[in-house]
mmCIF file of C-alpha atoms in Angstrom:
data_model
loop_
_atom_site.group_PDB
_atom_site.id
_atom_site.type_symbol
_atom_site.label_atom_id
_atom_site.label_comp_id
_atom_site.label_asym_id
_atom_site.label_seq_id
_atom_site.Cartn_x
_atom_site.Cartn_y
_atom_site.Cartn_z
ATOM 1 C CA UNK A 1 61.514 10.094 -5.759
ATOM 2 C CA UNK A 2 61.619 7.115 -8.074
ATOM 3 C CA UNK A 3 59.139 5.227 -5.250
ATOM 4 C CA UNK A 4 57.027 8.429 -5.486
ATOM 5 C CA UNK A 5 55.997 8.371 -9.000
ATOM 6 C CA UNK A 6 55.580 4.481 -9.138
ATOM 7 C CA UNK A 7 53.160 5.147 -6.386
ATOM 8 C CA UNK A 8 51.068 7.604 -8.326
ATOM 9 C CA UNK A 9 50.994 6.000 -11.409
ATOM 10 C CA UNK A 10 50.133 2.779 -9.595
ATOM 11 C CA UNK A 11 47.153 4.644 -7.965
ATOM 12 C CA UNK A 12 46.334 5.917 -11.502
ATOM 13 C CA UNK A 13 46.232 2.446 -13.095
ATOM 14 C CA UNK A 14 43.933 0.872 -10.407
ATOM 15 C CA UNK A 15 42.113 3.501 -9.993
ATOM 16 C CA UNK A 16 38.585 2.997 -11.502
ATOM 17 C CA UNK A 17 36.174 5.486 -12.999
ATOM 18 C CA UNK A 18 32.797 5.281 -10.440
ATOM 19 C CA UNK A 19 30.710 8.255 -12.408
ATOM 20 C CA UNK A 20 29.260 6.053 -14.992
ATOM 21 C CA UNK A 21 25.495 6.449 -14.050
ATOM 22 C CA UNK A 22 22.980 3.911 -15.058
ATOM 23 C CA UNK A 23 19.535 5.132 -14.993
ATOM 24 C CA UNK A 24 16.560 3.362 -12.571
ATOM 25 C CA UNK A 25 13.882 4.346 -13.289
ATOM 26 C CA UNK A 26 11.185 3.535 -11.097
ATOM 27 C CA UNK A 27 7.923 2.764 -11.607
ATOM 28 C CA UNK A 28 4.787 5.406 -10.077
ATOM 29 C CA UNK A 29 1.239 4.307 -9.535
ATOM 30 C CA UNK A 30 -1.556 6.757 -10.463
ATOM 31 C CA UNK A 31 -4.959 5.549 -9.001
ATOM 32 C CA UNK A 32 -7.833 6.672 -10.415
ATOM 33 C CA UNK A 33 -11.503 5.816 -8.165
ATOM 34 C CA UNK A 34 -13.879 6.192 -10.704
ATOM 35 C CA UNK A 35 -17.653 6.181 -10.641
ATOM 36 C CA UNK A 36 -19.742 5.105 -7.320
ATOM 37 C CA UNK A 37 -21.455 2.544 -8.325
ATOM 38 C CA UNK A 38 -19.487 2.278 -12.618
ATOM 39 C CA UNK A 39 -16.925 -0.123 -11.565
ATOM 40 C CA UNK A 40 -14.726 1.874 -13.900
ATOM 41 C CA UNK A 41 -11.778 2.476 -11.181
ATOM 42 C CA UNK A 42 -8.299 2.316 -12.864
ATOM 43 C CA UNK A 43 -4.793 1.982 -12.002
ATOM 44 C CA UNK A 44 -1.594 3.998 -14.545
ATOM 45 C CA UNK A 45 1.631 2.593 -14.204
ATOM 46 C CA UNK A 46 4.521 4.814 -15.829
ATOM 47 C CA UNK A 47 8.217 4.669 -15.975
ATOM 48 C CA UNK A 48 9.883 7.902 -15.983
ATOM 49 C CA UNK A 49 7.464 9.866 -17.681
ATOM 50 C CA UNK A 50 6.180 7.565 -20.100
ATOM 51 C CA UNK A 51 2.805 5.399 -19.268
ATOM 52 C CA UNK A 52 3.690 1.579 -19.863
ATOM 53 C CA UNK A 53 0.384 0.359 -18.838
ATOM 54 C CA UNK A 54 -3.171 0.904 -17.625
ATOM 55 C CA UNK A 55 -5.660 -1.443 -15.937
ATOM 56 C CA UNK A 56 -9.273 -0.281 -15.972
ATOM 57 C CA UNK A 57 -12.219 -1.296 -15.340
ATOM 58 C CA UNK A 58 -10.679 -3.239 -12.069
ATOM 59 C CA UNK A 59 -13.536 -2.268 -9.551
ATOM 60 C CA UNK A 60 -16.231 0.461 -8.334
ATOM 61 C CA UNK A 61 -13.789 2.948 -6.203
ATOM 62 C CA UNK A 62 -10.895 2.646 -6.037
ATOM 63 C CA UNK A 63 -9.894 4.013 -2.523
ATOM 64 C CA UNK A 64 -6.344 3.405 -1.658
ATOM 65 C CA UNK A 65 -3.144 1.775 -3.052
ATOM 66 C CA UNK A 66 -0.240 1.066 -1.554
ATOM 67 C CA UNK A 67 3.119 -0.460 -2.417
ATOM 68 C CA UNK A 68 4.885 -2.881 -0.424
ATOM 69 C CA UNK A 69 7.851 -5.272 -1.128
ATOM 70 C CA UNK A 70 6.809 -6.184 -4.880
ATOM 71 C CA UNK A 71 3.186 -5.837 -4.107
ATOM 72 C CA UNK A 72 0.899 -3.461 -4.781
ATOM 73 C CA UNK A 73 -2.572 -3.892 -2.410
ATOM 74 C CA UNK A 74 -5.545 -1.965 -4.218
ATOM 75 C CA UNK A 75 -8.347 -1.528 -2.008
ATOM 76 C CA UNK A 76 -11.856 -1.348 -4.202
ATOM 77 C CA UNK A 77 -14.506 0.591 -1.571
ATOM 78 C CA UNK A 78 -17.397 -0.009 -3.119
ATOM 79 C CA UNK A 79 -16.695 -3.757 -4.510
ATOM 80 C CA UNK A 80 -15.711 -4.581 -0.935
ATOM 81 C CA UNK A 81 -12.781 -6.006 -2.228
ATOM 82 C CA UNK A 82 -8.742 -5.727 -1.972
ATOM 83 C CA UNK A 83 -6.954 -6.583 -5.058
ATOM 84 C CA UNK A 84 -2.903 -7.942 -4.872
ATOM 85 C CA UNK A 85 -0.713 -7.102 -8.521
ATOM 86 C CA UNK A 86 3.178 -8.183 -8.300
ATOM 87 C CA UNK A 87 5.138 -5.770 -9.474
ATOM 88 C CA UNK A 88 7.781 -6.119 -12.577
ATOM 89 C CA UNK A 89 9.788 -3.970 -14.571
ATOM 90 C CA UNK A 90 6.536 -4.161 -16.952
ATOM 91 C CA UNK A 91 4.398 -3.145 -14.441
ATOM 92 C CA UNK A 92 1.383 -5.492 -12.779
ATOM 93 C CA UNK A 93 1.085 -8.673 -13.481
ATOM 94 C CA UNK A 94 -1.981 -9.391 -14.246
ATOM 95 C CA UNK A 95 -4.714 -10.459 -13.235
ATOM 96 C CA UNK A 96 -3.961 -10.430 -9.522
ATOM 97 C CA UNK A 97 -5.796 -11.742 -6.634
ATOM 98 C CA UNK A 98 -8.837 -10.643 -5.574
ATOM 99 C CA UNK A 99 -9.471 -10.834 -1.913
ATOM 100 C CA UNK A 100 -13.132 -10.253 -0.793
ATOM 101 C CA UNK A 101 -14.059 -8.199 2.239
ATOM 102 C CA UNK A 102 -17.674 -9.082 2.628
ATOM 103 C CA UNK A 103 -19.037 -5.986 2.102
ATOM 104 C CA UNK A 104 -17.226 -4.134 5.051
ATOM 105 C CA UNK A 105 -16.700 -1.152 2.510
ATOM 106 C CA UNK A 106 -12.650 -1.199 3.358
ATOM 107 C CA UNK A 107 -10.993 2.683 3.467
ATOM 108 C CA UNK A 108 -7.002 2.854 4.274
ATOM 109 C CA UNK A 109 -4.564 0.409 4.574
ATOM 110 C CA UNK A 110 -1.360 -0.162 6.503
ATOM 111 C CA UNK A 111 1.350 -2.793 6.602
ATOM 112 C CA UNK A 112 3.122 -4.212 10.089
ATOM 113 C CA UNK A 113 4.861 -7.046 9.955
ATOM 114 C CA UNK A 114 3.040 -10.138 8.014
ATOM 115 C CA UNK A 115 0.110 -8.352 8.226
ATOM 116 C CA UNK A 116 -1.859 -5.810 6.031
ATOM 117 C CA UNK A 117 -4.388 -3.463 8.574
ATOM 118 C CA UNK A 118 -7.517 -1.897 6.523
ATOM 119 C CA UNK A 119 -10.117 0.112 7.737
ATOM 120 C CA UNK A 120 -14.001 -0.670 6.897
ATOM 121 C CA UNK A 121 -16.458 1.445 7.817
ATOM 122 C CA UNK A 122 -20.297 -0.670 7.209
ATOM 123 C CA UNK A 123 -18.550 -3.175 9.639
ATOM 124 C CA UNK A 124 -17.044 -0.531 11.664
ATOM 125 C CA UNK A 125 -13.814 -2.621 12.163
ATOM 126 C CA UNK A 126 -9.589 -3.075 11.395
ATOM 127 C CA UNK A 127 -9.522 -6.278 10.156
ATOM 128 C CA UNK A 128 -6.017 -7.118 9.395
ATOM 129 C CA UNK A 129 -4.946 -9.940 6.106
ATOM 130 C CA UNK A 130 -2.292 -12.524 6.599
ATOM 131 C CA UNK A 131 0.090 -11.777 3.811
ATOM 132 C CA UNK A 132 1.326 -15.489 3.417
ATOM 133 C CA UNK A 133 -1.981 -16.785 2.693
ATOM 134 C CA UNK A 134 -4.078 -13.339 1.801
ATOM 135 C CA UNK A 135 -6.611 -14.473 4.355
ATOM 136 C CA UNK A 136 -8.290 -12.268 6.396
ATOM 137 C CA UNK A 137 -7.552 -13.814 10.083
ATOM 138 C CA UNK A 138 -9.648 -11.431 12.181
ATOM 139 C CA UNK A 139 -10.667 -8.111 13.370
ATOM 140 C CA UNK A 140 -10.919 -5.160 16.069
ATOM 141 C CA UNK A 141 -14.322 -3.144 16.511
ATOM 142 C CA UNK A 142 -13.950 0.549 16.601
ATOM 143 C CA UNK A 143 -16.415 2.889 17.592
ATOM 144 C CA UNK A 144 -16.921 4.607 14.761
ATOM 145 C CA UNK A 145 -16.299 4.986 10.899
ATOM 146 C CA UNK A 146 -12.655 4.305 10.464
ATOM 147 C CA UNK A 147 -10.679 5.854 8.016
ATOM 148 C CA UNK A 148 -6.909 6.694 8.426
ATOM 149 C CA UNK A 149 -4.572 4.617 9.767
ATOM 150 C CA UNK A 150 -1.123 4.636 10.637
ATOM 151 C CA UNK A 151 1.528 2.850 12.815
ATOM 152 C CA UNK A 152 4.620 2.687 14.890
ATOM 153 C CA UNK A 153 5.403 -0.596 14.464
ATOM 154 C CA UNK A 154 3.786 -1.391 18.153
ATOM 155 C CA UNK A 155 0.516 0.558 17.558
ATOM 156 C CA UNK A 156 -2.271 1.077 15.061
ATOM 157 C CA UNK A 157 -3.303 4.624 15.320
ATOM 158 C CA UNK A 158 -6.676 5.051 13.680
ATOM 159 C CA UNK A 159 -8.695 7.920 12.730
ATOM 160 C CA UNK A 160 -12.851 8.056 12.990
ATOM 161 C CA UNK A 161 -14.198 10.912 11.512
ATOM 162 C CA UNK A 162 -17.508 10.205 11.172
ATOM 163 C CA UNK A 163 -20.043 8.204 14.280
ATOM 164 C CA UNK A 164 -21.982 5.125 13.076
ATOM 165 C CA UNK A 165 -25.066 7.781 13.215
ATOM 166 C CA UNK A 166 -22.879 9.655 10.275
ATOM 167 C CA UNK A 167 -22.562 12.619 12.491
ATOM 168 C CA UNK A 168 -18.762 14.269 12.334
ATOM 169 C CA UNK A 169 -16.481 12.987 15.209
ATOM 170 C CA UNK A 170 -12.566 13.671 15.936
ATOM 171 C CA UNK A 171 -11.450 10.800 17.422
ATOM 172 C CA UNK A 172 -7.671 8.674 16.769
ATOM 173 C CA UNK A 173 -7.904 5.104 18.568
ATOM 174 C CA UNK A 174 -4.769 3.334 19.373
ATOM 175 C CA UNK A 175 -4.728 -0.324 18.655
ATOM 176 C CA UNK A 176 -1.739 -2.635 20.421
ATOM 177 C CA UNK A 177 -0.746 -5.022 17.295
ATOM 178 C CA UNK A 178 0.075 -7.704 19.564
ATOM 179 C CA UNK A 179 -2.653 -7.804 22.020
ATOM 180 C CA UNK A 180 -5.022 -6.801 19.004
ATOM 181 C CA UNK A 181 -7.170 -4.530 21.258
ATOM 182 C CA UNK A 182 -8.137 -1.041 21.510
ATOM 183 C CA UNK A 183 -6.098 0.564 24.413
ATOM 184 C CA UNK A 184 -6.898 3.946 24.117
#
């Protein structure tokens, strides 16, 4: 019985207390496009629920954003541009890089591997950025206006909603990421 209760109290002594909570809070993005043609497009960072920054002014539509790693890719439709913030506990480090598209008018983005996929839909393409050296290494012609994209890690899946005449289409290409061609 002795054995008993020095095995208890034991377990009482090294036991430690696991419900102290620390809070992380994590930072949300809030994209706003702006204008057409006001380069007034803005990005809202806030922790919890309190705002602890905002960049305007950063471009004429802002499109898409998208998080990855501690990078947040900002794609500026209408400056046919894509613009890279790191990401700290303050928010975006600013200025960021700006990373032209030559006026391919770039939609939605997706990341595979090393590589960041955008649609553009004046050049009609997926051209995909090396995320090393935030070059833009190539691209793969669609027919169509791309817009969506998605992927399984194997595949690009890619929505055209809209023919190079502007006429409504329905169409999803698939892309094979290694071969870089449209399969389907």
């Amino acid at each position: 019985m002795k054995r008993f209760y020095l095995l208890v109290a034991f377990l009482i002594i090294s036991c430690e207390d696991n419900n102290t909570s620390t809070i992380n809070q994590e930072l949300t993005f809030i994209s706003s496009e702006g204008n057409f043609g006001s380069s007034n497009a803005s990005i809202s960072v806030y922790k919890g629920e309190a705002e602890i920054q905002k960049i305007e002014d950063i471009g004429d539509v802002l499109q898409s954003i998208l998080v990855h790693g501690n990078k947040l890719f900002a794609i500026l439709n209408n400056s046919h541009l894509i613009k890279v913030y790191s990401i700290s506990e303050e928010g975006l480090a600013l200025p960021g890089i700006d990373i032209p598209t030559n006026t391919s008018s770039p939609r939605e983005m997706v990341v595979v591997g090393n590589y960041l996929y955008f649609t553009n839909w004046n050049s009609q393409d997926v051209k995909y950025l090396n995320l090393t050296t935030y070059k833009i290494e190539g691209s793969i012609k669609v027919n169509g206006m791309p817009e969506g994209i998605i992927s399984d890690q194997t595949n690009l899946f890619v929505a055209i909603n809209m023919n190079s005449d502007y006429s409504s289409a329905s169409t999803v290409v698939k892309i094979n990421i290694s071969s870089r061609q449209v399969t389907k």
